[in-house]
Coordinates of C-alpha atoms and ligand atoms in Angstrom, one line a residue:
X1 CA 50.7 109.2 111.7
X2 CA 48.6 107.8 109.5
X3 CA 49.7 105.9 107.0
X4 CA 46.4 104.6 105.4
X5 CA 46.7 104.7 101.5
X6 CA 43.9 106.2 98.9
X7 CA 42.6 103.2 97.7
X8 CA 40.2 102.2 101.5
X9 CA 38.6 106.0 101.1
X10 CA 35.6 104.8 98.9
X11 CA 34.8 107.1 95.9
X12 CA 35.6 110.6 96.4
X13 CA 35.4 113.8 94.3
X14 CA 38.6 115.9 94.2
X15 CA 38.3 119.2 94.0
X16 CA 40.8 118.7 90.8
X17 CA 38.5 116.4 89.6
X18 CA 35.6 118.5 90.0
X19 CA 37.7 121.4 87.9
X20 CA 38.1 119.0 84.7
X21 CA 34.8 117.8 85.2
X22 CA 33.0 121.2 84.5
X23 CA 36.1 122.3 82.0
X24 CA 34.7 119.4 79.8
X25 CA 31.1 120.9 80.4
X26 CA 29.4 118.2 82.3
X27 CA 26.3 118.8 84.2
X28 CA 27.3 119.0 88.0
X29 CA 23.6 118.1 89.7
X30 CA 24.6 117.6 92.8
X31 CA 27.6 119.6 94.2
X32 CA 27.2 118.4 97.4
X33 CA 29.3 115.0 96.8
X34 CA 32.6 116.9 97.3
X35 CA 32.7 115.6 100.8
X36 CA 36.2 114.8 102.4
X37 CA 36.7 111.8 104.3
X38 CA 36.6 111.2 107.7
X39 CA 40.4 111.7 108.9
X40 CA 39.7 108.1 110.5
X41 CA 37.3 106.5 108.1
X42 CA 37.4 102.6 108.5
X43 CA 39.1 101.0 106.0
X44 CA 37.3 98.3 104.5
X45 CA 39.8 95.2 103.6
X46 CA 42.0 93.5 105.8
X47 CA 45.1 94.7 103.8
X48 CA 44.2 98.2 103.7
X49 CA 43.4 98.1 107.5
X50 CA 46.5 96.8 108.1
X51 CA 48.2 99.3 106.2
X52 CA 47.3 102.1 108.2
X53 CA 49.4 101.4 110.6
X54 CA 52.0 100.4 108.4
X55 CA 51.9 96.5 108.6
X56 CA 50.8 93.5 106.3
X57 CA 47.8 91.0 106.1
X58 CA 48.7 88.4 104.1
X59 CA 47.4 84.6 102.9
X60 CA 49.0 81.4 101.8
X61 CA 47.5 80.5 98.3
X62 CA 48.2 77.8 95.8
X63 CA 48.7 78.8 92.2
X64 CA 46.2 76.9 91.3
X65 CA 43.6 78.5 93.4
X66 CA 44.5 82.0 91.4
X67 CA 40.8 82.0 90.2
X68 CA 37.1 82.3 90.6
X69 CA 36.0 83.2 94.1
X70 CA 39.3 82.7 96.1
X71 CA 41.3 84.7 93.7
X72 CA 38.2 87.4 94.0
X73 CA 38.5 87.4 97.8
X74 CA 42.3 87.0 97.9
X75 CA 43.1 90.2 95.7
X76 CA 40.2 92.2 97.6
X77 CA 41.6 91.6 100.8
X78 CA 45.0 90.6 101.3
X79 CA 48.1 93.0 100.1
X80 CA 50.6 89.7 100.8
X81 CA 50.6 86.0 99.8
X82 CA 52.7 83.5 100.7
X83 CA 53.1 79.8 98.8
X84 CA 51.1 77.2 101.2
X85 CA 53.4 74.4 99.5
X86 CA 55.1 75.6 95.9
X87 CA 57.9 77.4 97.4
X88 CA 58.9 74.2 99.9
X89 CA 62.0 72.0 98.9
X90 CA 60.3 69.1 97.4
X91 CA 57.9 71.7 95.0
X92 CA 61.4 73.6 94.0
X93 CA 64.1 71.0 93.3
X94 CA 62.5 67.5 93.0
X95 CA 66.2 66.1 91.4
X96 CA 68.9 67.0 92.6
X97 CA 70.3 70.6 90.9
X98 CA 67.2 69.8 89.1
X99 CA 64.6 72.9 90.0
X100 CA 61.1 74.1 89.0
X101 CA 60.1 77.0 89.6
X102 CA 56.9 77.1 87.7
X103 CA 54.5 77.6 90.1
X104 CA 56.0 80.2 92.6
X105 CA 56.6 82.4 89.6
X106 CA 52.9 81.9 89.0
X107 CA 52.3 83.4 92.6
X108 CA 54.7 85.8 92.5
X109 CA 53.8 87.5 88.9
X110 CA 50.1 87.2 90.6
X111 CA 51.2 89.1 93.3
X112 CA 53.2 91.8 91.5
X113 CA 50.1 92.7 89.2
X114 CA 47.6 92.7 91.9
X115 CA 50.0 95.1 93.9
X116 CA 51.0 92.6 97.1
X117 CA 54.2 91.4 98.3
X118 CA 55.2 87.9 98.5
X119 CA 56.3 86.1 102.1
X120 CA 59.0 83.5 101.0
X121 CA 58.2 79.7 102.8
X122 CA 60.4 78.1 103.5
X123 CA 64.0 77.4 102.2
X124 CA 64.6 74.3 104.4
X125 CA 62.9 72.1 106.6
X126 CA 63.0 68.4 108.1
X127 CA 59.5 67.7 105.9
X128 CA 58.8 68.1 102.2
X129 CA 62.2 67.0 101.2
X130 CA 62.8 65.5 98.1
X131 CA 63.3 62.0 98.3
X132 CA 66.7 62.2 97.0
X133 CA 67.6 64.7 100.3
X134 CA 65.5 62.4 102.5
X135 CA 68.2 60.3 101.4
X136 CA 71.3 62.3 102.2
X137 CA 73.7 62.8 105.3
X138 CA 76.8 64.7 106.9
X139 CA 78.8 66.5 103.9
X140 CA 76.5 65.5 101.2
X141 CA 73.3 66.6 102.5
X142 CA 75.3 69.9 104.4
X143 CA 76.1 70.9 100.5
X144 CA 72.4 70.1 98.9
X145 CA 70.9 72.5 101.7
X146 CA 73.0 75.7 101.1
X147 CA 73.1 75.0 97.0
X148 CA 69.4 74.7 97.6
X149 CA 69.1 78.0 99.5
X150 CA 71.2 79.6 97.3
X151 CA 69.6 78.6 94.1
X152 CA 65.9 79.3 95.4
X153 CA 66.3 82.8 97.1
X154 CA 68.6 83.7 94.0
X155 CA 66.1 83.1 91.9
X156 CA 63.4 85.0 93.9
X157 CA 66.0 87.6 95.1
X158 CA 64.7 91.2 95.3
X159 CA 61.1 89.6 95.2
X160 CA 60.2 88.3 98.3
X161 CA 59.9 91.0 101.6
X162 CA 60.5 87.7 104.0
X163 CA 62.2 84.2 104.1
X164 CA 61.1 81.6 106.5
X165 CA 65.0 80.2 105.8
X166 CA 64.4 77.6 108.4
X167 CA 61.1 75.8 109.3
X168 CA 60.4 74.2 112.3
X169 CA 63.8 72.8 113.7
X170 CA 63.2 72.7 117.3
X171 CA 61.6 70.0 119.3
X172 CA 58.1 70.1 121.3
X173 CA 57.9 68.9 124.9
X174 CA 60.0 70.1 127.5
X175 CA 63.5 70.1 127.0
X176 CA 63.4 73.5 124.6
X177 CA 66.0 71.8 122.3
X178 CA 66.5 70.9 118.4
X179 CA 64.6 68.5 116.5
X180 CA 66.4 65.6 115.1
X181 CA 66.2 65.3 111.6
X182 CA 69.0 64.6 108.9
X183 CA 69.6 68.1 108.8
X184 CA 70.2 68.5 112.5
X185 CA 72.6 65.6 112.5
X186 CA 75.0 67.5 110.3
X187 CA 75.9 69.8 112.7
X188 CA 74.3 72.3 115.2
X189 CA 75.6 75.2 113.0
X190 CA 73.2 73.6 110.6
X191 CA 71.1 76.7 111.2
X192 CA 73.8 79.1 111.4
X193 CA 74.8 78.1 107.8
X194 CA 71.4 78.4 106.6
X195 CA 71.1 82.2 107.2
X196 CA 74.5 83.2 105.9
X197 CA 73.5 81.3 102.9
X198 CA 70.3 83.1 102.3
X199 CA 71.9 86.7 103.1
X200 CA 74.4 85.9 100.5
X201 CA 71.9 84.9 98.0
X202 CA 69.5 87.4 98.8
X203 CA 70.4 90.5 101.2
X204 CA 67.5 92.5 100.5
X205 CA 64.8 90.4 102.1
X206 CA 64.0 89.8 105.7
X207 CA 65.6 86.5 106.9
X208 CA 62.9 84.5 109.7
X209 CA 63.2 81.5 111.6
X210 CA 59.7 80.2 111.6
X211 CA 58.1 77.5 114.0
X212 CA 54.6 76.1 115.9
X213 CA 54.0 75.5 119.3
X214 CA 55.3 79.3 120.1
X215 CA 52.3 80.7 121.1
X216 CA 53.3 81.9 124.7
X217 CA 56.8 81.9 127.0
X218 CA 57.1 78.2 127.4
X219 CA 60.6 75.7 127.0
X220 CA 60.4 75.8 122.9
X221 CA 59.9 79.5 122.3
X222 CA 62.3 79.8 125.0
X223 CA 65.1 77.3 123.1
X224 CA 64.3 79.7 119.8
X225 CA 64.7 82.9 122.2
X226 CA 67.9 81.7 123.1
X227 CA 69.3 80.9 119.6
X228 CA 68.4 84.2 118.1
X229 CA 69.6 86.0 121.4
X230 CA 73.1 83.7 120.5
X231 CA 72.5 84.7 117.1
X232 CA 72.0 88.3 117.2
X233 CA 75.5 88.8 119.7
X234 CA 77.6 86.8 117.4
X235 CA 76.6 88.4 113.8
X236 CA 74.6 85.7 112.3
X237 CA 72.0 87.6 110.1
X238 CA 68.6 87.0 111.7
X239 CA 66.0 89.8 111.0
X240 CA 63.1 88.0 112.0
X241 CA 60.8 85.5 114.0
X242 CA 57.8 83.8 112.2
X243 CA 54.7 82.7 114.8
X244 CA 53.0 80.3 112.7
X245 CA 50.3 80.4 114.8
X246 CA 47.9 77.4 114.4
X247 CA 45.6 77.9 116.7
X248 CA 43.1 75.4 119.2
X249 CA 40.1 77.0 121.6
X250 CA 42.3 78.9 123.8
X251 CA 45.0 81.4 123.6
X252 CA 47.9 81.8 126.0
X253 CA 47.3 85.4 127.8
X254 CA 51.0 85.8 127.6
X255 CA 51.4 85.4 123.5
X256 CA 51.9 89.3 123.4
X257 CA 54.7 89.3 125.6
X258 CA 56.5 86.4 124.2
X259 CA 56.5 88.5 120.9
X260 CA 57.5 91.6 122.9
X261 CA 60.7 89.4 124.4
X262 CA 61.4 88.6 120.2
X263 CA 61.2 92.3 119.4
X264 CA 63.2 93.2 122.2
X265 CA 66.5 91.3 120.9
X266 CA 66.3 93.2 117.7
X267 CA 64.5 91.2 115.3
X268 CA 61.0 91.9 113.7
X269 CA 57.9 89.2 114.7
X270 CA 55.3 88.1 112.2
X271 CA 52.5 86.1 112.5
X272 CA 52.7 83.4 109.6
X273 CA 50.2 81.0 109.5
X274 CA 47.4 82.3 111.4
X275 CA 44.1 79.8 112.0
X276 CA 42.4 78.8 114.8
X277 CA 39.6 76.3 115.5
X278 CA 36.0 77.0 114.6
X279 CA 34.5 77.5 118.5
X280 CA 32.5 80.2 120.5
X281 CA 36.4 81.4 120.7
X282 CA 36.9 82.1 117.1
X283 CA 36.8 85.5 116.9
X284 CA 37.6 86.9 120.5
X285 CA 41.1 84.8 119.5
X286 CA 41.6 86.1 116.3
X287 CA 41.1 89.3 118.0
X288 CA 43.2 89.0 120.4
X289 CA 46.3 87.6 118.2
X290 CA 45.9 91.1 115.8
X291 CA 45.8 93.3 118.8
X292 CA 49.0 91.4 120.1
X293 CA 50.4 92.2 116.7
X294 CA 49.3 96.1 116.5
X295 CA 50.9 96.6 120.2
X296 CA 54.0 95.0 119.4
X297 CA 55.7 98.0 117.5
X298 CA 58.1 95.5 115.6
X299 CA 55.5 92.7 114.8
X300 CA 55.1 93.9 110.6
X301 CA 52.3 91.5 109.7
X302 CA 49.9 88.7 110.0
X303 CA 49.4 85.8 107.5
X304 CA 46.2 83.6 107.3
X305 CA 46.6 80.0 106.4
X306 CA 44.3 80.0 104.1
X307 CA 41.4 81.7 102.2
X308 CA 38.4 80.2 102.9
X309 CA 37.5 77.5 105.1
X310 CA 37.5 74.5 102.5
X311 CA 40.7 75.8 101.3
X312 CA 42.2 75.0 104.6
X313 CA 44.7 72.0 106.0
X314 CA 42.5 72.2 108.6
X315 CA 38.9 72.1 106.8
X316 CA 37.0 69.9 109.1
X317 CA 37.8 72.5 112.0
X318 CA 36.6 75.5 109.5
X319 CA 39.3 77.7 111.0
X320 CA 39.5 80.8 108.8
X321 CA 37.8 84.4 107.9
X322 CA 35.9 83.3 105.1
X323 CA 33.2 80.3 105.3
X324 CA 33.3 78.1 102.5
X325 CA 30.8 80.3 100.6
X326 CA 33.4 83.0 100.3
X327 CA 31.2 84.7 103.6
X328 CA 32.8 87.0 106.1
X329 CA 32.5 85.4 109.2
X330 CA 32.4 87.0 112.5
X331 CA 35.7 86.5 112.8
X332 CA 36.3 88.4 109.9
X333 CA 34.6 91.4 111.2
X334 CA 36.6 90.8 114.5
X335 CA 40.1 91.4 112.7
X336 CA 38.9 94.3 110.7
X337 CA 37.5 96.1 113.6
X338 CA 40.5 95.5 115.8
X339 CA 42.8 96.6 112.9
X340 CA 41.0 99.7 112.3
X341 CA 41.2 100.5 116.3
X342 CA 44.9 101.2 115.7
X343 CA 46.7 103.7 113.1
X344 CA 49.9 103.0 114.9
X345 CA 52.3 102.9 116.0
X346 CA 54.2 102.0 112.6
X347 CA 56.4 99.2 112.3
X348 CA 60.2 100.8 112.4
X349 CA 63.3 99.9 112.4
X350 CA 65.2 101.7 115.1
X351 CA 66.0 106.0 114.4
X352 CA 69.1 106.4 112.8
X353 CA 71.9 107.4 115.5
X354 CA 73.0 110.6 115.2
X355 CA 77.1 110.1 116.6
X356 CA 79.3 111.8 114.9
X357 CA 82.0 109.4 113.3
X358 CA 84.8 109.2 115.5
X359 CA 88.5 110.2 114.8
X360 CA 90.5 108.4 112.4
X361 CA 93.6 106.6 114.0
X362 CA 94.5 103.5 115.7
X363 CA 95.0 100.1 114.6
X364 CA 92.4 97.0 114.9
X365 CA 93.1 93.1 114.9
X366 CA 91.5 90.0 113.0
X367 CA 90.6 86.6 114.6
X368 CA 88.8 83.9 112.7
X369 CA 86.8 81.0 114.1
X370 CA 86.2 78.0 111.6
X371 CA 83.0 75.6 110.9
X372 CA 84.3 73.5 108.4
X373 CA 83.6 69.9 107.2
X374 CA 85.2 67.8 104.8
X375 CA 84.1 70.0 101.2
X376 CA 83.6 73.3 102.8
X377 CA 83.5 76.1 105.7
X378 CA 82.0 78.7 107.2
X379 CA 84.6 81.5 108.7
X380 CA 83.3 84.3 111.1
X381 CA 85.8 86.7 111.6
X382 CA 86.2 89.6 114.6
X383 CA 87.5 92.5 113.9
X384 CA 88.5 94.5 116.6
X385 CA 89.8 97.9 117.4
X386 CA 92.8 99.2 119.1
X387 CA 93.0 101.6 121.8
X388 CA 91.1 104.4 119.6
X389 CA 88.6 104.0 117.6
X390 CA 88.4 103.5 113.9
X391 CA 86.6 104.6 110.7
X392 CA 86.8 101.6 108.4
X393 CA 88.7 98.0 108.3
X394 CA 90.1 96.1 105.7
X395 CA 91.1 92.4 106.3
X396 CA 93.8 90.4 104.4
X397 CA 93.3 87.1 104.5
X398 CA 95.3 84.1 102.2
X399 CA 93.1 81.4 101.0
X400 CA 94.5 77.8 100.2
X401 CA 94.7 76.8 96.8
X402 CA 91.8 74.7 95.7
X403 CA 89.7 77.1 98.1
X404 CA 87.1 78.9 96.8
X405 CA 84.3 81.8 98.5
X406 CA 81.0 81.5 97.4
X407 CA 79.3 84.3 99.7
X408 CA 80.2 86.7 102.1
X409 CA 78.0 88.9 104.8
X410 CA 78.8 92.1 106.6
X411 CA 81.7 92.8 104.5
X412 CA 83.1 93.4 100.5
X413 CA 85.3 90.6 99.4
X414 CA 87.8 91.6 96.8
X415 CA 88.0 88.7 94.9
X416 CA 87.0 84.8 95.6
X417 CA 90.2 83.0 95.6
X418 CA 94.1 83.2 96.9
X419 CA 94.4 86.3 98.8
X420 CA 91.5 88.0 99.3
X421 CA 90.6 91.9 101.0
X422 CA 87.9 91.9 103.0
X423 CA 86.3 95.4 103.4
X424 CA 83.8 97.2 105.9
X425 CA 80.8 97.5 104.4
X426 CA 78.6 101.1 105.0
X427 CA 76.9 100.3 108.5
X428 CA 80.0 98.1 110.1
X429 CA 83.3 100.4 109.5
X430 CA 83.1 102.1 112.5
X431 CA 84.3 100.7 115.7
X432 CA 84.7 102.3 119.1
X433 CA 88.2 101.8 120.8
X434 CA 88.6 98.2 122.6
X435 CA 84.9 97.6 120.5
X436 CA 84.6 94.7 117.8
X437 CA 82.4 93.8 115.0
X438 CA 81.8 90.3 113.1
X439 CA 81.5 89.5 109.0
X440 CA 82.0 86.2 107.2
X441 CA 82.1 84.0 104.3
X442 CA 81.7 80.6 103.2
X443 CA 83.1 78.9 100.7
X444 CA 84.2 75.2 98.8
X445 CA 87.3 73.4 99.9
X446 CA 89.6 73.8 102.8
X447 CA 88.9 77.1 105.0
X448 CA 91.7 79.7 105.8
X449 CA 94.2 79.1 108.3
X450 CA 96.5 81.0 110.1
X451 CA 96.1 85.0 111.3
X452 CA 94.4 87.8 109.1
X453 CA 96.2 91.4 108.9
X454 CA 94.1 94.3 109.5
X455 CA 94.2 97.6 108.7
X456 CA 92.4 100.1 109.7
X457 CA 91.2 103.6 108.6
Ligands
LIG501 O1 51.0 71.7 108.4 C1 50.6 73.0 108.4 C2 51.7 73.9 108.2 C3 52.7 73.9 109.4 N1 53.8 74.8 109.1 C4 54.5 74.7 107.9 C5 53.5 74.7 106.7 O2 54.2 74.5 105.5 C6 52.5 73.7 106.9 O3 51.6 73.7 105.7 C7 51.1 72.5 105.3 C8 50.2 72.8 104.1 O4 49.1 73.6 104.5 C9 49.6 71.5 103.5 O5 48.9 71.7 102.3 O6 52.1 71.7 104.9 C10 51.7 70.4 104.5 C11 52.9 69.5 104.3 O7 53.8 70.2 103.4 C12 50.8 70.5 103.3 O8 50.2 69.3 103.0 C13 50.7 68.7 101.8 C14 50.2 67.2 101.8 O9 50.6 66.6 103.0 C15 50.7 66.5 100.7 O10 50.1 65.2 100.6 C16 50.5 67.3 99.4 O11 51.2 66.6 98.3 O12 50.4 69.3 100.6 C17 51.0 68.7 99.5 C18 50.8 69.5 98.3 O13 49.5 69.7 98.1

C-alpha cells in the first residue's frame, strides 16, 4: 500500500480545481497541465520519503537553532525532531523539584505548527545530571529519578510519539553487563522502575531503551537483548529499542539482523542518532543503515544527529546530510533514493486476533512479588486462572496505613490508599485456563503484604 501523503506530489491540477477555476472565468491556456502523478513518483524530502512506507525521519535540534537556514532545511525535510540536550535531566530540573521546561516547549510548539512529531530524549541517564543528583544515592536518588520521570513525561504527556526513558545504562567491552553509575547502584530494578514510571505518567507514548555501541550482535546489544527479552516475559512495559547509531568508516554486515532479533521479541527498533564519519563510506553506510530500517517491518524511523555538519557533536568528522552550507551531500541523495526504493512494507503492530472470548466461569489466584526500599515499592502482581478460563479479574488488595499508590500499569486501581480493587484493563481481562497475566503499581511508604483475593468474571 502506499501510504505517501499529498504534500511530495509537486503542484498538481485537480480536476475539482480545474471546475472552480473556469466557474470563476479564468483563461485556461494550456489544458494540458491536468496530468496525474506517477503512482510511484519520488518523493522529494526525507520525511515525505519516509512516509511512504509509513515510518519517520527525524533530527535532533536545539531551540535555539529554530531559525535561518537550519530551521529552513529542518521544516523542509524532517517530519520528527528530537531535543539534542533541552529535554536531558540537567536542562529539565536543575534544582531539585525545581523544573524548566522552557526550551522543550520551544521545540515541541515548533514541531506542532510545522506538522512533525516530537522523539522524547531522554528521561534518565548516568550523564547530564544535575549536580544535586550527581550528588545523590540509594533511597534518595531512587526517589529523585521516578519524581523526575514522572514530572517530565507528565508534562509532555500526549506530546511525544517516543521516550528514550533510559539512556545508555549498559557497559562497553565484553562482559554485556550494566554500567555502573549512581543509578545502577540503587538497585538492578533501577531500570524496571524507570519504565513503569513513565507508563504511569505517560501511557500513550512509546517507551525505548536507548544505547551506542549496538550496531551489530555483539556482548552489549546481546546484555540489552536479554533484559528486554526478561522484560517483555515478565510485564514490564517496553515498546521499543533506540540504535543511536553513531557511526565510524565501517558498518557491521550483521546491523540488520541485530534489529530483526529486537523486532522479533515484540518491541519496535528506531534508529536515534544516526551519523557517521565523513569517508569514501559515507553514503554507501547511510544507505545501508536506511535499507536495514525499510526491511525491518517494525523499525518505525530514523533520527539524524544533527542538521548540518557544523551543527554536529561531531563537526570536525562532518558526519551529516547537509554540508555546512546547508548543501545536500551525496549522502543525502543516498538516503532519499534508498527510501524512495521502498513503499513498504508499513510499520505495524501485530493484526488484531480474531478468538472469540472464551466462556465465563472459573476462578483465578493473585501472587505479588515486592521491590521495595526504605520510602517506597514497586509490586508486580500475577494473576492467574483456574482450571477454565476467564473473562475479566478484579484483585483486592489491603494497603498499610501510611501507604500510598502513585501509578499503576496493566490494570484500573479503584482508589490509592487502604484497600484497593485492582481491575483488568481492555487488552488483559482475558486469560486462558492454567494461563496468567501480570499488572502493577508503585507507590510511597511500606508495600502490601500478605495474599490478594481474586475474582474473576
Ligand atoms: O554524545 C553524543 C550523544 C550520545 N547519545 C546520547 C546523546 O544525548 C548524546 O548527545 C550529546 C549532544 O550531542 C551534545 O551536544 O550529548 C552531549 C552531552 O550531553 C552534548 O554535549 C553537551 C556539552 O558536553 C556540554 O558542555 C553542553 O553544555 O551539550 C551541552 C549543552 O549544549
Amino acid at each position: 500500500m502506499n501510504h505517501r501523503s499529498t504534500d511530495d506530489r509537486g503542484p498538481v491540477i485537480r480536476p475539482r480545481t480545474l471546475l472552480l477555476a473556469l466557474a470563476a472565468g479564468a483563461a485556461l491556456v494550456a489544458p494540458t497541465v491536468l496530468v496525474a502523478p506517477a503512482a510511484n513518483a519520488a518523493a522529494s524530502t526525507l520525511g515525505a520519503a519516509a512516509a511512504q512506507s509509513g515510518r519517520y525521519f527525524g533530527a535532533a535540534t536545539n531551540s535555539f537553532m529554530l531559525n535561518g537556514q537550519h530551521a529552513t532545511i529542518l521544516n523542509r525535510e524532517f517530519n520528527s525532531i528530537v531535543a539534542e540536550n533541552e529535554m536531558k535531566w540537567d536542562a529539565t530540573e536543575p534544582q531539585q523539584n525545581g523544573f524548566n521546561f522552557t526550551g522543550g516547549d520551544r521545540l515541541v510548539a515548533h514541531a506542532r505548527a510545522n506538522g512533525m512529531s516530537v522523539r522524547g530524549h531522554a528521561l534518565v541517564w548516568h550523564a547530564q545530571q544535575p549536580g544535586w543528583a550527581q550528588n545523590l544515592s540509594g533511597t534518595a536518588l531512587r526517589n529523585a529519578m521516578t519524581n523526575h520521570i514522572t514530572r517530565v513525561a507528565g508534562h509532555f504527556r500526549g506530546q511525544i510519539h517516543s521516550w528514550d526513558v533510559v539512556n545508555e545504562a549498559f557497559a562497553d567491552g565484553g562482559g554485556g553487563g550494566r554500567r555502573d553509575s549512581n543509578l545502577q547502584r540503587t538497585g538492578n530494578d533501577w531500570i524496571e522502575v524507570a519504565f513503569r514510571t513513565a507508563r504511569a505518567a505517560d501511557p500513550g507514548a512509546k517507551l525505548c531503551y536507548n544505547d551506542y555501541n549496538t550496531d551489530g550482535v555483539n556482548a552489549k546489544s546481546t546484555g540489552i537483548y536479554n533484559m528486554v527479552r526478561d522484560f517483555k516475559s515478565r510485564g514490564v512495559p517496553i515498546d521499543c529499542v533506540g540504535f543511536q547509531s553513531h557511526l565510524g568508516t565501517t558498518l557491521s554486515s550483521d546491523y540488520q539482523a541485530n534489529l530483526q532479533r529486537f523486532a522479533d521479541l515484540g518491541v519496535d527498533v528506531q534508529i536515534t542518532e544516526l551519523d557517521v564519519a565523513q569517508g569514501s563510506n559515507q553514503a554507501s553506510i547511510y544507505e545501508r543503515v536506511t535499507r536495514a530500517c525499510l526491511a525491518v517491518a517494525r523499525c518505525t524511523g530514523i533520527t539524524v544527529w544533527g542538521v548540518r555538519d557544523n551543527d554536529s557533536w561531531r563537526r570536525n568528522e562532518n558526519p551529516l546530510l547537509f554540508d555546512a552550507n546547508g548543501n545536500k551531500k551525496p549522502a543525502y541523495q543516498s538516503v532519499l533514493n534508498a527510501l524512495n526504493s521502498v513503499s513498504g512494507p508499513n510499520p505495524t503492530t501485530p493484526p488484531p486476533t480474531t478468538t472469540p472470548p472464551p466462556p465465563t466461569g472459573g476462578g483465578c489466584t493473585a501472587s505479588v512479588s515486592l521491590n521495595s526500599w526504605n520510602g517506597g515499592f514497586v509490586a508486580t502482581v500475577k494473576v492467574t486462572a483456574g482450571n477454565s478460563a476467564i473473562r475479566g479479574w478484579t484483585v483486592r488488595v489491603a494497603l498499610p496505613g501510611g501507604t500510598a499508590i502513585t501509578g499503576t500499569w496493566n490494570a484500573q486501581a479503584s482508589g490509592s490508599s487502604g484497600t484497593v480493587n485492582f481491575a483488568n484493563v481492555g487488552y488483559n481481562g482475558q486469560v486462558g485456563a492454567g494461563g496468567s497475566t501480570e499488572f502493577g503499581f508503585q507507590g510511597t511508604g511500606t508495600g502490601p503484604s500478605g495474599t490478594p483475593t481474586c475474582t474473576a468474571s
